[in-house]
Tab-separated table of C-alpha atoms in Angstrom:
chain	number	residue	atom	x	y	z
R	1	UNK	CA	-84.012	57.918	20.964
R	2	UNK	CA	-87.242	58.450	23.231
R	3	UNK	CA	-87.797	59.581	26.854
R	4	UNK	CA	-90.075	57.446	29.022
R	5	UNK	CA	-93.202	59.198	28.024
R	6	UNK	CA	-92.923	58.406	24.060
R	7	UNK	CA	-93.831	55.457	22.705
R	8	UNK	CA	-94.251	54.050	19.474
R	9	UNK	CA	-97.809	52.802	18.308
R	10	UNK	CA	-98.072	52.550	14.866
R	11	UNK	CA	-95.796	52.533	11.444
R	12	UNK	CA	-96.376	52.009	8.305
R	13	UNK	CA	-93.990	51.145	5.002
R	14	UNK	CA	-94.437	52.446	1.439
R	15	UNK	CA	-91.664	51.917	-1.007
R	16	UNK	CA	-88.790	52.470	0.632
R	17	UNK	CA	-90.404	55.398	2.962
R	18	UNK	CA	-91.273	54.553	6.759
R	19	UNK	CA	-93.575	56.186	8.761
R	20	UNK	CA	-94.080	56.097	12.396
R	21	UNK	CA	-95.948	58.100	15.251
R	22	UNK	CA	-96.891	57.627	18.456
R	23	UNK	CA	-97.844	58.567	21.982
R	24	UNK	CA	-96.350	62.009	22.281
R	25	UNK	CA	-94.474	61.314	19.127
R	26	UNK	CA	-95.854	63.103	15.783
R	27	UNK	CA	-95.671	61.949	12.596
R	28	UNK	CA	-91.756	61.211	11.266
R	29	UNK	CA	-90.857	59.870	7.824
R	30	UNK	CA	-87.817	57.753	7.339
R	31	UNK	CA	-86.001	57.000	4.386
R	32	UNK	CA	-84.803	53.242	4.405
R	33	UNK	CA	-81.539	53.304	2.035
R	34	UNK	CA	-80.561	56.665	3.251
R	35	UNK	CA	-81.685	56.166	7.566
R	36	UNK	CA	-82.732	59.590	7.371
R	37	UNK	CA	-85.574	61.166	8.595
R	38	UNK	CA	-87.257	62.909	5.672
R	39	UNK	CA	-90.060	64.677	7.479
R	40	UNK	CA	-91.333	65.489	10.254
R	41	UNK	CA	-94.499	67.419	11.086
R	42	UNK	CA	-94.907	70.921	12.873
R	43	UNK	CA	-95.002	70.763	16.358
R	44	UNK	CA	-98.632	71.730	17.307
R	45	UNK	CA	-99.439	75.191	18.931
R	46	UNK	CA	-99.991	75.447	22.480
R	47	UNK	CA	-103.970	75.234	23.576
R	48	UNK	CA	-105.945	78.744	24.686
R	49	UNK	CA	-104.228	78.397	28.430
R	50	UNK	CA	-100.685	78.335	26.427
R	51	UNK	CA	-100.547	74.445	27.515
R	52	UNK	CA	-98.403	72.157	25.599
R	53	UNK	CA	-101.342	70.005	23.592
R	54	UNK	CA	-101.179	66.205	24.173
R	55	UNK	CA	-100.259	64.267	21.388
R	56	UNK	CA	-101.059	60.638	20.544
R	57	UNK	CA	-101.203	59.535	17.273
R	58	UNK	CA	-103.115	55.971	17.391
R	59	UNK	CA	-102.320	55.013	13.642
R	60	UNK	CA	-101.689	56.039	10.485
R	61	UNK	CA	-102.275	55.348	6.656
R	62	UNK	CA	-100.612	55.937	3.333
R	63	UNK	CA	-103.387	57.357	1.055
R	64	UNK	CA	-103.165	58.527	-2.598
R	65	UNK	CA	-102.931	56.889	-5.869
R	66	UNK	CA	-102.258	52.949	-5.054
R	67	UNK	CA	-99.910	50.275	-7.207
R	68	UNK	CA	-102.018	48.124	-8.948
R	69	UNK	CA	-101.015	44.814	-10.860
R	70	UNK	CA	-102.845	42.765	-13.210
R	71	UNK	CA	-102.304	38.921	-12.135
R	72	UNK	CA	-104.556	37.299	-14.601
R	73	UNK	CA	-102.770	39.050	-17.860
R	74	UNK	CA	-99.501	39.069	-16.289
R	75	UNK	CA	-99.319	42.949	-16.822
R	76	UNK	CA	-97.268	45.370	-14.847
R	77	UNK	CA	-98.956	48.662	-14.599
R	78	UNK	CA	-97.626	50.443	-11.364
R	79	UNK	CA	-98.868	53.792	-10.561
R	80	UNK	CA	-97.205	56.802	-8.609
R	81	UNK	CA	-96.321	55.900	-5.478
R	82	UNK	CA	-98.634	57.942	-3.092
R	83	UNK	CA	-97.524	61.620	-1.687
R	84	UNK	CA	-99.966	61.438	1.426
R	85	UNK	CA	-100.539	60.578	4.793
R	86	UNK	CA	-103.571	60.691	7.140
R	87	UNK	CA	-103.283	60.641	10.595
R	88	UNK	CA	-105.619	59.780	13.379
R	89	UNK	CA	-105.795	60.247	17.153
R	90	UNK	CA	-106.909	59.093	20.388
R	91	UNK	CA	-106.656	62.788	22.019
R	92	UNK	CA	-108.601	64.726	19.660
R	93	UNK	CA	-111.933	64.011	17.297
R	94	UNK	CA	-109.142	64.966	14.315
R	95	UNK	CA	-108.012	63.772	11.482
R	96	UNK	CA	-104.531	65.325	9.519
R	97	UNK	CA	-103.710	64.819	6.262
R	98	UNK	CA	-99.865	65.794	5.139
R	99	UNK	CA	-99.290	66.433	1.715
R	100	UNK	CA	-95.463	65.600	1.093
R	101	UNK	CA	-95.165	67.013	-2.206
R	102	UNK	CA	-95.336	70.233	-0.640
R	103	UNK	CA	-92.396	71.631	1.941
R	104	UNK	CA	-94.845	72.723	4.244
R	105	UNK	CA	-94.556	70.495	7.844
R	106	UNK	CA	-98.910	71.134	8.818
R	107	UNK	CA	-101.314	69.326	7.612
R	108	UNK	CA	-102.428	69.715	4.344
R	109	UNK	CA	-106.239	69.143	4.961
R	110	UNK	CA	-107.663	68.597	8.788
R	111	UNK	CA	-110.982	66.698	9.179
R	112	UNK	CA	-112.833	67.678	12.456
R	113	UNK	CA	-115.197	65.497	14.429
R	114	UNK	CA	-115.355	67.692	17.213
R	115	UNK	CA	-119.453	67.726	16.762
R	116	UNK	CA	-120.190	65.199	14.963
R	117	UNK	CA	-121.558	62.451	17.390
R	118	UNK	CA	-122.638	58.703	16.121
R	119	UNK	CA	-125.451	56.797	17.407
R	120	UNK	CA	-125.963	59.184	20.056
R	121	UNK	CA	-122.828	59.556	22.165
R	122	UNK	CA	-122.682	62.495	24.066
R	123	UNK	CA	-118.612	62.425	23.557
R	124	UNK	CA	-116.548	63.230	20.647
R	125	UNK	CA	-114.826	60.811	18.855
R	126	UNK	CA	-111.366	59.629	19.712
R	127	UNK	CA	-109.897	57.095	17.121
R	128	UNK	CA	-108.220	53.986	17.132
R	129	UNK	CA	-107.898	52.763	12.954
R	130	UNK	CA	-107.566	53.870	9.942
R	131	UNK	CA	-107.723	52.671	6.562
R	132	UNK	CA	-107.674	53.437	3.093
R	133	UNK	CA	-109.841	52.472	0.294
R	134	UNK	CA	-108.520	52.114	-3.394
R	135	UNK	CA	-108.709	55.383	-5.179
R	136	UNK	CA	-111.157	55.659	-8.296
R	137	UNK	CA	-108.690	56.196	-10.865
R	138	UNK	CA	-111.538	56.077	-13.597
R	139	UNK	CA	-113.438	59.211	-12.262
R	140	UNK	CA	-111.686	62.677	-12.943
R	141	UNK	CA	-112.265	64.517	-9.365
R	142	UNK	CA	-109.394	63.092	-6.644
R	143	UNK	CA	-110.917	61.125	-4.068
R	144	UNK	CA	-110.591	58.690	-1.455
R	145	UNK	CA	-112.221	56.835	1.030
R	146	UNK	CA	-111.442	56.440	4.649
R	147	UNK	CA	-112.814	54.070	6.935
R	148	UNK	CA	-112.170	55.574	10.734
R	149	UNK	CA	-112.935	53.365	13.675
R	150	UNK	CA	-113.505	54.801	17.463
R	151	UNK	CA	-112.515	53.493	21.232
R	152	UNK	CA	-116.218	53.454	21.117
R	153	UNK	CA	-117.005	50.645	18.520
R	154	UNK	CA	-118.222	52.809	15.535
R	155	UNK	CA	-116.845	52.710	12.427
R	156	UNK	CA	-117.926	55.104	9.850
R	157	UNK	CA	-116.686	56.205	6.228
R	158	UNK	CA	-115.448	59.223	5.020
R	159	UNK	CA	-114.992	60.752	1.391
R	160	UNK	CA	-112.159	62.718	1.032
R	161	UNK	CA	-112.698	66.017	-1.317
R	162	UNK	CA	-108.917	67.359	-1.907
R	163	UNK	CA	-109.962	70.471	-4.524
R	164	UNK	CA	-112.604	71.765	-1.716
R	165	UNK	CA	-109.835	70.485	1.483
R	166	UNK	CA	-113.054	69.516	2.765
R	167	UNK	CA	-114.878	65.556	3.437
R	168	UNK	CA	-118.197	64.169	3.197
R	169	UNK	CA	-119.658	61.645	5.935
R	170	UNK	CA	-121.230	58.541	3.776
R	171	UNK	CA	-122.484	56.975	6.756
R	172	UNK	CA	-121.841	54.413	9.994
R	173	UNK	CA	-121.497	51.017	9.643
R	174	UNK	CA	-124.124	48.923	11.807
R	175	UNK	CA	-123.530	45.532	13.784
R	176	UNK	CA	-121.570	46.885	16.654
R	177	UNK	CA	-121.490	46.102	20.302
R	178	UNK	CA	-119.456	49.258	21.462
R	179	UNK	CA	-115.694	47.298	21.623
R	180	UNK	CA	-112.916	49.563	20.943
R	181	UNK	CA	-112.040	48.886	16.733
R	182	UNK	CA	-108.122	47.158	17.233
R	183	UNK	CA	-107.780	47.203	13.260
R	184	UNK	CA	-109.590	47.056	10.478
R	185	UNK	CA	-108.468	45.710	6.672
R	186	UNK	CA	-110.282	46.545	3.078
R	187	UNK	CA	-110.328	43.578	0.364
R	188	UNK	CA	-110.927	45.188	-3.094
R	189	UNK	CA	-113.253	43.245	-5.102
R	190	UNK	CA	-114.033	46.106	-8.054
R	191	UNK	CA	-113.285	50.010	-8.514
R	192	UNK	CA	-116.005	50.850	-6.333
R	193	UNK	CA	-116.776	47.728	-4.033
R	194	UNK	CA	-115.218	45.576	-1.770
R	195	UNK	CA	-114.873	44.102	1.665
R	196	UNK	CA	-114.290	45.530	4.912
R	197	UNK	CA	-112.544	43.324	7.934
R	198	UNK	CA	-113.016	44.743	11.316
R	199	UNK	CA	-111.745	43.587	14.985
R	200	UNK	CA	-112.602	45.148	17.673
R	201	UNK	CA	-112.240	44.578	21.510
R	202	UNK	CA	-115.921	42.794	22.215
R	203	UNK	CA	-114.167	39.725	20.423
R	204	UNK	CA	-116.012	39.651	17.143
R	205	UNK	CA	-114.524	39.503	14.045
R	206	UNK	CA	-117.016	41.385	11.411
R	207	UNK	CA	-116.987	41.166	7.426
R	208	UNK	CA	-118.992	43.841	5.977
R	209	UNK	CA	-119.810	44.714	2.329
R	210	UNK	CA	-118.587	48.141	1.490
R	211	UNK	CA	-119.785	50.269	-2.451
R	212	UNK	CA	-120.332	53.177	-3.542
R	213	UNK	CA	-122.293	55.022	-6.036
R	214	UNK	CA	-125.340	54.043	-6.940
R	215	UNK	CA	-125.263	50.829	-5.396
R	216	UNK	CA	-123.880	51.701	-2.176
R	217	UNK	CA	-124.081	49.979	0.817
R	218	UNK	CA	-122.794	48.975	4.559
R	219	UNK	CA	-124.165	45.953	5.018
R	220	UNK	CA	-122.750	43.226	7.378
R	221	UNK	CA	-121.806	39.995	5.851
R	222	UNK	CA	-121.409	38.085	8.889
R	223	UNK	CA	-119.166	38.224	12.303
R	224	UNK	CA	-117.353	36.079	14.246
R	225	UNK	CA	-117.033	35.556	17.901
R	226	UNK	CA	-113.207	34.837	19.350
R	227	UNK	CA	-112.531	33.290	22.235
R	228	UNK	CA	-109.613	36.467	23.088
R	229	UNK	CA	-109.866	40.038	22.154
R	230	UNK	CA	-108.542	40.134	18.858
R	231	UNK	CA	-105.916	42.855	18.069
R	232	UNK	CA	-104.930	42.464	14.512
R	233	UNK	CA	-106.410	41.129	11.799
R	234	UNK	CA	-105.585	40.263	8.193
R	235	UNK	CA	-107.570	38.662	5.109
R	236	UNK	CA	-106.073	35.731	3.185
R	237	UNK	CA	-106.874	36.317	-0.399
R	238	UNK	CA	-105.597	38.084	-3.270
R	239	UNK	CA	-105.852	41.845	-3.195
R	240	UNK	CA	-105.955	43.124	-6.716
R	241	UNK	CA	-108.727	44.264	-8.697
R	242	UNK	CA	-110.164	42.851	-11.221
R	243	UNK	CA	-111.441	44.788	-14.371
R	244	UNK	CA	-113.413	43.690	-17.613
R	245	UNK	CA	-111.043	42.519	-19.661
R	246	UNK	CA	-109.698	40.097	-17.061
R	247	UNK	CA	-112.636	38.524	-16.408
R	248	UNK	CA	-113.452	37.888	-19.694
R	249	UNK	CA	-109.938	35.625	-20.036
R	250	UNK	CA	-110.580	34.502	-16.966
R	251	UNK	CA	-114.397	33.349	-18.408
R	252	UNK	CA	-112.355	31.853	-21.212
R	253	UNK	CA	-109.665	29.714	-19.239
R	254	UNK	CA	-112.747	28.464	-17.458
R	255	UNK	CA	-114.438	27.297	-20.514
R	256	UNK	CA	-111.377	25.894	-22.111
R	257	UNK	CA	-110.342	23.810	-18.904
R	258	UNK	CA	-114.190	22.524	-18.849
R	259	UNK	CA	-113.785	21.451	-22.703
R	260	UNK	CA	-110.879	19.474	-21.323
R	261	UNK	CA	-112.058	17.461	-19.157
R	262	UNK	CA	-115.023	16.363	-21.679
């Protein structure tokens, strides 16, 4: 049940956990089997004029170690299921992170953007997206990359550091005509690479390459002009990665099915 003033904007599913927030909702976790609400984050504190604070979570994103499958050597090798959450907002330059391993109902890290400013807006950021990148399970430190889009058209890249509860800002990503970001996917290619799929409300669709480490890089692939602002988008491919030993049968099958046909 919700009063006239909530409304729902965003959920998201992970196993058999669902989370939703809102406009003047805060974050609430459901369990599926069971219908019951799991957790539910700490009502914030009231601002310095003892104001209750607006609240309007935009969207939201499971984050953590992800399930991967091998599809070439027909290998099942799940991992945990993740444990966090990462909030964004349209009513504050923050970003929350809940830890659910731990019975605490605040945030577990909180990002602020409060003066930070992108290609020279006077304004703090308010946000609209956010998405995950895969987590580098090869490296030892616990990472993860979020991409964060504004109601400004930037989108920009963060690097989670969970030992330090702290982040570091790997840069903005260019091509952008100032359209609110409506959604934005991430197609793994490797570990450390992959695409990024971006909509945003000045009707282009944009595909931009997205590394890091040595070879990093933002660079736009290409965009796309629709004829009606786009809201949603989502790639059609396969989204599993890819490591050395499967491309080396997949080299093979290639070879074999060319012998074939000589």
């Amino acid at each position: 049940r919700s009063s006239s003033n909530n409304s729902l904007t965003c959920f998201k599913i992970c196993d058999n956990r669902l989370a939703i927030a809102g406009k003047n909702l805060d974050l609430k976790i459901f369990d599926i089997n069971t219908k019951q609400c799991t957790f539910n984050a700490k009502a914030r504190s009231h601002d310095w004029l003892g104001l209750k604070q607006n609240i309007w979570v935009s969207d939201l994103e499971w984050i953590g170690p992800l399930a991967e499958r091998n599809a070439i050597l027909n290998k099942d090798s799940f991992l945990s299921s993740p444990s966090m959450i990462a909030t964004c907002s349209r009513s504050d330059p923050i970003i929350r992170v809940f830890d659910l391993k731990t019975k605490s109902r605040k945030p577990s890290m909180t990002l602020n953007f409060k003066d930070d400013t992108f290609n020279n807006d006077s304004n703090p950021p308010s946000f609209t997206k956010i998405c995950s990148t895969l987590s580098p399970q090869k490296t030892a430190s616990p990472t993860q990359q979020l991409i964060l889009g504004t109601t400004m058209g930037r989108m920009m890249v963060v690097d989670l550091r969970f030992n330090s509860h702290s982040h570091r800002h790997l840069g903005v990503f260019k091509s952008f005509g100032g359209g609110a970001i409506r959604d934005i996917k991430y197609v793994p290619h490797t570990i450390n690479s992959g695409k990024v799929v971006s909509a945003s409300l000045d009707r282009f669709v944009r595909i931009h390459s997205f590394s890091i480490g040595a070879d990093r890089t933002r660079a736009m692939d290409g965009k796309y002009y629709m004829k009606t602002k786009p809201t949603c988008v989502e790639p059609i491919c396969s989204k599993f990665i890819i490591d050395s030993e499967s491309e080396e049968l997949a080299a093979e099958l290639a070879l074999m099915d060319d012998s074939d046909i000589d």
